Coordinates of C-alpha atoms and ligand atoms in Angstrom, one line a residue:
M1 CA -37.1 -35.1 83.2
A2 CA -36.4 -31.4 84.0
I3 CA -38.0 -28.3 85.5
L4 CA -37.5 -25.1 83.6
Y5 CA -37.3 -21.8 85.5
A6 CA -38.6 -19.1 83.2
D7 CA -39.3 -16.3 85.7
D8 CA -37.3 -13.2 86.4
P9 CA -33.5 -14.0 86.0
A10 CA -32.8 -11.7 89.0
D11 CA -34.6 -14.2 91.3
A12 CA -33.2 -17.4 89.7
A13 CA -30.5 -18.0 92.3
D14 CA -33.0 -17.7 95.2
W15 CA -35.5 -20.1 93.6
A16 CA -32.7 -22.6 92.8
K17 CA -31.5 -22.5 96.4
A18 CA -35.0 -22.9 97.8
I19 CA -36.0 -25.7 95.4
H20 CA -32.8 -27.6 95.8
A21 CA -33.1 -27.3 99.6
L22 CA -36.2 -29.4 99.3
D23 CA -34.9 -31.8 96.7
P24 CA -31.2 -31.5 95.6
A25 CA -31.7 -34.2 92.9
L26 CA -34.1 -32.1 90.8
D27 CA -32.8 -31.1 87.3
L28 CA -33.5 -27.4 87.3
R29 CA -32.8 -25.5 84.1
F30 CA -33.0 -21.8 83.3
W31 CA -34.6 -19.9 80.4
P32 CA -33.3 -19.5 77.6
D33 CA -30.6 -22.3 78.0
F34 CA -32.9 -25.2 78.7
G35 CA -31.2 -27.8 76.4
A36 CA -33.6 -30.2 74.5
A37 CA -37.2 -28.8 74.6
G38 CA -38.5 -32.4 74.8
E39 CA -36.8 -32.9 78.2
I40 CA -38.8 -30.2 79.9
D41 CA -41.8 -31.5 82.0
F42 CA -42.6 -28.6 84.2
V43 CA -42.2 -24.8 83.7
I44 CA -42.1 -22.1 86.4
V45 CA -43.2 -18.7 85.1
G46 CA -43.9 -15.3 86.6
S47 CA -46.8 -13.0 85.6
K48 CA -46.1 -13.9 82.0
A49 CA -44.0 -16.4 80.0
P50 CA -40.8 -15.2 78.4
G51 CA -41.6 -17.1 75.2
D52 CA -43.8 -19.7 73.6
L53 CA -44.3 -22.6 76.0
R54 CA -46.1 -24.7 73.3
Q55 CA -42.6 -25.7 72.1
F56 CA -42.3 -28.1 75.2
A57 CA -44.2 -31.1 73.7
N58 CA -43.8 -33.2 76.9
L59 CA -44.8 -30.4 79.3
R60 CA -47.0 -31.8 82.2
A61 CA -47.8 -28.6 84.0
I62 CA -47.1 -24.9 84.4
Q63 CA -46.6 -23.2 87.8
S64 CA -46.8 -19.4 88.2
T65 CA -44.9 -17.7 91.0
W66 CA -47.7 -15.1 91.0
A67 CA -51.0 -15.3 92.8
G68 CA -52.8 -13.5 89.9
V69 CA -52.7 -15.3 86.5
N70 CA -54.6 -12.8 84.4
L71 CA -51.7 -11.9 82.2
L72 CA -50.6 -15.5 81.7
L73 CA -54.1 -16.6 80.8
G74 CA -54.1 -14.0 78.0
D75 CA -50.8 -15.3 76.6
V76 CA -51.1 -17.1 73.3
G77 CA -47.9 -19.1 74.0
L78 CA -49.6 -20.7 77.0
P79 CA -50.5 -24.3 76.1
P80 CA -54.3 -24.4 76.5
D81 CA -54.5 -28.0 77.5
R82 CA -51.9 -28.2 80.3
P83 CA -52.8 -27.6 84.0
L84 CA -51.7 -24.3 85.4
A85 CA -51.2 -23.6 89.1
R86 CA -51.1 -20.2 90.7
M87 CA -49.1 -19.3 93.7
V88 CA -50.4 -19.5 97.2
D89 CA -47.5 -18.6 99.5
R90 CA -47.8 -18.0 103.2
G91 CA -45.1 -15.4 102.9
L92 CA -47.1 -13.5 100.3
T93 CA -50.3 -13.8 102.3
V94 CA -48.7 -12.4 105.4
S95 CA -47.3 -9.4 103.5
M96 CA -50.6 -8.6 101.9
T97 CA -52.3 -8.6 105.3
E98 CA -49.6 -6.4 106.7
Y99 CA -50.1 -3.9 103.8
V100 CA -53.9 -3.8 104.2
V101 CA -54.0 -3.7 108.0
F102 CA -51.3 -1.0 108.0
H103 CA -53.5 1.2 105.8
V104 CA -56.7 0.4 107.6
L105 CA -55.1 1.4 110.9
D106 CA -53.6 4.5 109.4
H107 CA -57.1 5.6 108.4
L108 CA -58.6 4.6 111.8
R109 CA -55.9 6.6 113.6
E110 CA -56.2 9.6 111.2
G111 CA -52.6 9.3 109.9
P112 CA -53.2 11.6 106.8
R113 CA -54.7 14.3 108.9
L114 CA -52.1 14.1 111.6
R115 CA -49.3 14.2 109.1
A116 CA -50.9 17.3 107.4
A117 CA -51.2 18.9 110.8
Q118 CA -47.6 18.4 111.6
R119 CA -46.6 19.9 108.2
A120 CA -48.6 23.0 109.2
H121 CA -47.2 23.0 112.8
R122 CA -50.7 22.5 114.1
W123 CA -51.5 20.6 117.3
L124 CA -54.5 18.5 116.3
D125 CA -56.1 16.6 119.2
G126 CA -59.6 15.1 119.3
P127 CA -61.6 12.0 120.0
Q128 CA -60.4 8.6 118.9
R129 CA -62.6 6.2 116.8
S130 CA -63.0 2.6 117.8
P131 CA -62.5 -0.1 115.2
R132 CA -66.1 -1.2 116.1
S133 CA -67.4 2.0 114.5
L134 CA -65.7 1.6 111.2
S135 CA -67.4 -0.8 108.7
V136 CA -64.9 -2.4 106.3
G137 CA -65.9 -4.1 103.1
I138 CA -63.7 -6.7 101.4
L139 CA -64.2 -7.6 97.7
G140 CA -62.7 -11.1 97.3
L141 CA -62.7 -13.5 100.2
G142 CA -60.1 -16.0 98.8
V143 CA -56.7 -16.8 100.2
L144 CA -55.8 -13.1 100.7
G145 CA -59.2 -11.6 101.5
A146 CA -59.9 -14.3 104.1
D147 CA -56.6 -13.7 105.8
V148 CA -57.1 -9.9 105.9
A149 CA -60.6 -10.5 107.3
A150 CA -59.3 -12.8 110.1
K151 CA -56.8 -10.1 111.2
L152 CA -59.2 -7.2 110.9
H153 CA -61.8 -9.2 112.8
A154 CA -59.3 -9.8 115.6
L155 CA -58.8 -6.0 115.8
G156 CA -62.6 -5.5 116.2
F157 CA -63.7 -4.1 112.8
P158 CA -67.1 -5.1 111.6
L159 CA -66.7 -6.7 108.2
R160 CA -68.7 -7.3 105.1
G161 CA -67.3 -9.5 102.3
W162 CA -68.2 -10.2 98.7
S163 CA -67.2 -13.3 96.7
R164 CA -68.7 -15.5 94.0
S165 CA -69.8 -18.2 96.6
R166 CA -71.1 -17.5 100.1
K167 CA -68.6 -17.8 102.9
E168 CA -68.7 -18.6 106.6
L169 CA -65.9 -16.6 108.1
P170 CA -65.8 -15.3 111.7
G171 CA -67.1 -11.8 112.0
V172 CA -67.8 -11.4 108.3
T173 CA -71.3 -10.8 106.8
S174 CA -71.0 -12.6 103.5
F175 CA -72.5 -11.5 100.2
A176 CA -72.3 -13.4 97.0
G177 CA -72.8 -12.7 93.3
R178 CA -73.3 -9.6 91.3
E179 CA -76.9 -9.1 92.6
Q180 CA -75.6 -8.7 96.2
L181 CA -72.7 -6.4 95.5
T182 CA -74.6 -3.2 96.2
A183 CA -76.1 -4.6 99.4
C184 CA -72.6 -5.6 100.5
L185 CA -71.4 -2.0 100.1
A186 CA -74.1 -0.3 102.2
G187 CA -72.6 1.7 105.0
V188 CA -69.0 0.6 104.2
E189 CA -66.5 3.3 105.1
L190 CA -63.4 1.5 103.9
L191 CA -63.4 -0.7 100.9
I192 CA -60.6 -3.2 100.2
C193 CA -60.3 -4.9 96.7
L194 CA -58.6 -8.3 96.6
L195 CA -60.3 -9.8 93.6
P196 CA -58.7 -11.6 90.7
L197 CA -58.9 -9.8 87.3
T198 CA -61.4 -11.7 85.1
D199 CA -63.9 -10.8 82.5
D200 CA -66.5 -10.5 85.3
T201 CA -64.4 -8.2 87.5
R202 CA -62.7 -5.9 85.0
G203 CA -63.8 -2.3 85.7
I204 CA -65.7 -3.3 88.8
L205 CA -64.4 -0.3 90.9
D206 CA -66.6 2.2 89.1
H207 CA -69.0 5.0 90.0
T208 CA -71.8 2.7 90.9
V209 CA -69.6 0.9 93.5
F210 CA -68.3 4.3 94.9
A211 CA -71.8 5.7 95.1
A212 CA -73.0 2.7 97.1
L213 CA -70.3 3.4 99.8
A214 CA -70.7 5.6 102.8
P215 CA -69.9 9.3 102.1
G216 CA -66.2 10.0 102.7
A217 CA -65.2 6.3 102.2
V218 CA -61.7 5.2 101.5
L219 CA -60.5 2.7 98.9
I220 CA -57.6 0.3 99.4
H221 CA -56.9 -1.4 96.1
A222 CA -54.2 -4.0 95.9
A223 CA -55.7 -6.4 93.3
R224 CA -55.1 -5.4 89.6
G225 CA -55.1 -2.0 87.8
A226 CA -57.8 -2.9 85.4
H227 CA -60.4 -3.4 88.2
L228 CA -60.4 0.4 88.6
V229 CA -62.1 2.9 86.4
E230 CA -59.7 5.7 87.1
A231 CA -61.9 8.6 85.8
D232 CA -64.7 7.4 88.2
L233 CA -62.3 7.4 91.1
L234 CA -61.0 10.9 90.4
A235 CA -64.6 12.1 90.0
A236 CA -65.6 10.5 93.3
L237 CA -62.6 12.1 95.1
E238 CA -63.3 15.5 93.5
A239 CA -67.0 15.3 94.6
G240 CA -65.8 14.4 98.1
H241 CA -67.8 11.2 98.0
L242 CA -64.6 9.3 98.5
S243 CA -62.0 10.9 100.8
R244 CA -58.9 8.9 99.9
A245 CA -57.5 6.0 97.9
V246 CA -54.5 3.8 98.5
I247 CA -53.6 2.1 95.3
D248 CA -50.9 -0.5 94.7
V249 CA -51.8 -1.7 91.2
F250 CA -52.1 0.1 87.9
A251 CA -52.8 -0.4 84.3
P252 CA -50.2 0.0 82.9
E253 CA -47.4 -0.5 85.4
P254 CA -45.2 1.3 86.1
L255 CA -47.7 4.2 86.5
P256 CA -46.7 6.6 83.7
A257 CA -44.9 9.8 84.7
G258 CA -47.4 12.7 84.7
H259 CA -50.4 10.5 85.7
P260 CA -52.7 12.4 88.0
F261 CA -52.5 9.8 90.8
W262 CA -48.8 10.8 91.4
R263 CA -49.7 14.2 92.6
H264 CA -53.3 13.8 93.9
P265 CA -53.4 14.9 97.5
A266 CA -55.9 12.2 98.4
V267 CA -54.2 9.3 96.6
T268 CA -51.4 7.2 98.0
V269 CA -49.5 5.4 95.3
T270 CA -47.4 2.3 96.1
P271 CA -45.5 0.5 93.2
H272 CA -47.1 -3.0 93.2
V273 CA -45.3 -3.9 96.5
A274 CA -48.2 -5.0 98.7
A275 CA -47.0 -8.6 98.6
I276 CA -44.5 -10.6 96.7
T277 CA -43.9 -14.3 96.6
R278 CA -40.9 -15.5 98.7
A279 CA -38.9 -18.3 97.3
G280 CA -38.2 -19.7 100.8
T281 CA -41.9 -20.5 101.3
G282 CA -43.2 -20.6 97.8
A283 CA -40.9 -23.4 96.7
E284 CA -42.8 -25.9 98.9
D285 CA -45.9 -25.9 96.7
I286 CA -43.8 -25.8 93.5
V287 CA -41.9 -29.0 94.4
A288 CA -45.2 -30.6 95.5
N289 CA -46.8 -29.6 92.3
Y290 CA -43.9 -30.9 90.2
R291 CA -44.3 -34.3 91.9
R292 CA -48.1 -34.2 91.4
A293 CA -47.7 -33.4 87.8
M294 CA -45.3 -36.2 87.3
A295 CA -47.8 -38.6 89.1
G296 CA -50.7 -37.3 86.9
Q297 CA -52.4 -35.8 89.9
P298 CA -54.3 -32.5 90.1
L299 CA -52.2 -29.6 91.1
I300 CA -52.4 -27.7 94.3
N301 CA -54.1 -24.3 93.6
Q302 CA -54.9 -25.3 90.0
V303 CA -56.4 -22.4 88.1
D304 CA -60.0 -22.9 86.8
R305 CA -59.5 -21.6 83.3
S306 CA -63.2 -21.4 82.7
Q307 CA -63.5 -18.9 85.6
G308 CA -60.2 -17.1 84.9
Y309 CA -58.7 -17.5 88.4
Ligands
LIG401 P1 -58.2 -16.3 95.3 O1 -58.5 -16.9 94.0 O2 -57.9 -17.1 96.5 O3 -59.6 -15.5 95.7 C1 -60.3 -14.7 94.8 C2 -61.6 -14.3 95.5 O4 -62.3 -13.5 94.6 C3 -62.5 -15.5 95.9 O5 -63.2 -15.2 97.1 C4 -63.5 -15.4 94.7 O6 -64.8 -16.0 95.1 C5 -63.7 -14.0 94.5 N1 -64.2 -13.7 93.1 C6 -63.6 -14.1 91.9 N2 -64.4 -13.7 90.9 C7 -65.5 -13.1 91.5 C8 -66.7 -12.5 91.0 N3 -66.9 -12.4 89.7 N4 -67.6 -12.0 91.8 C9 -67.3 -12.0 93.2 N5 -66.2 -12.6 93.7 C10 -65.3 -13.1 92.9 O7 -57.2 -15.2 95.1 P2 -56.1 -14.5 96.1 O8 -56.9 -14.1 97.3 O9 -55.0 -15.4 96.3 O10 -55.6 -13.2 95.3 C11 -56.5 -12.3 94.8 C12 -55.8 -11.3 93.9 O11 -54.9 -10.4 94.6 C13 -54.9 -11.9 92.8 O12 -55.7 -12.5 91.7 C14 -54.1 -10.8 92.4 O13 -54.7 -10.1 91.3 C15 -54.0 -9.9 93.6 N6 -52.7 -9.9 94.2 C16 -52.0 -8.7 94.3 C17 -50.8 -8.6 94.9 C18 -50.1 -7.3 95.1 O14 -48.9 -7.2 95.4 N7 -50.7 -6.2 94.9 C19 -50.1 -9.8 95.4 C20 -50.8 -11.0 95.2 C21 -52.1 -11.0 94.6 P3 -65.0 -17.5 95.5 O15 -64.3 -17.7 96.8 O16 -66.4 -17.7 95.6 O17 -64.3 -18.3 94.4
LIG402 C1 -49.2 -11.6 92.4 C2 -48.8 -10.2 92.5 O1 -50.3 -11.8 91.8 O2 -47.7 -9.9 92.9 O3 -48.5 -12.5 92.9 O4 -49.5 -9.3 92.1

């Protein structure tokens, strides 16, 4: 009985340390030197598998160290009949909330204007906005969206959130389903995207969504590159209907040299660093899921393949 680590080799030592701290007896092997394929019961992968996982005939389950499993689900080497769990890691959740709250507060406190004024040696004072006056919309109210909502609510921002099913979250006006998307966006000045990438959400950040926002709105996009119709964003910025975009995720990654986002004055590019899984906290669910898989129990954070997340 063995666990195969088939994620980034650069992180293998950290994961081994964290997993063995929880259970030193676990037989942990490392791609590609895994020994007999028939001995592998459980595979740990990243955003995609390094090879064909169908060779592991006795595989009980697959665990991703990534929260988003869109690339994995598109991988032909992923056994279609084995349970797949995605990562929910409190370390990752906290970092995503830090990333989003940082950019929301930067917008509230006029960071871009003040930095531009300093570059021009201009003393720019003026009134301050209250969080209560800035309507924030969150697309995706799952693990990450709900944590962001809780922290922004504590700071006083009025929140509107959109998900597949309706939510009861403090301070959040909840909207559900495609038919309520436009209503959710009404009056929103700052839109945060934390959706999984599925057939239903691909290309969702398009001209219709931008047109439904308040004039001058800001986009913070930390979900997946393929949610965004780039030409529609550039047109909305050009028209002044959106004033700024903070983007962490791109299709493809890395963002190609020469891409217009790199030099656009109203676009902040970050290189898919909003949040990463930390072995120290992520290992807990991995070991729990290994035990569950061996006991034939459903996994924690098991992906619903029919929904794509
Ligand atoms: P969850 O699965 O917990 O939440 C997903 C949310 O999106 C849920 O609220 C879900 O609704 C909603 N949703 C899914 N499909 C639809 C739809 N068709 N219409 C409306 N709402 C929908 O995911 P997480 O919060 O853990 O992560 C979200 C995404 O963030 C990941 O999939 C990944 O792509 C991205 N990510 C990016 C990182 C980065 O560093 N940039 C790091 C980690 C994640 P419901 O609640 O009703 O199911
Ligand atoms: C993830 C990510 O999904 O880093 O974990 O984007």
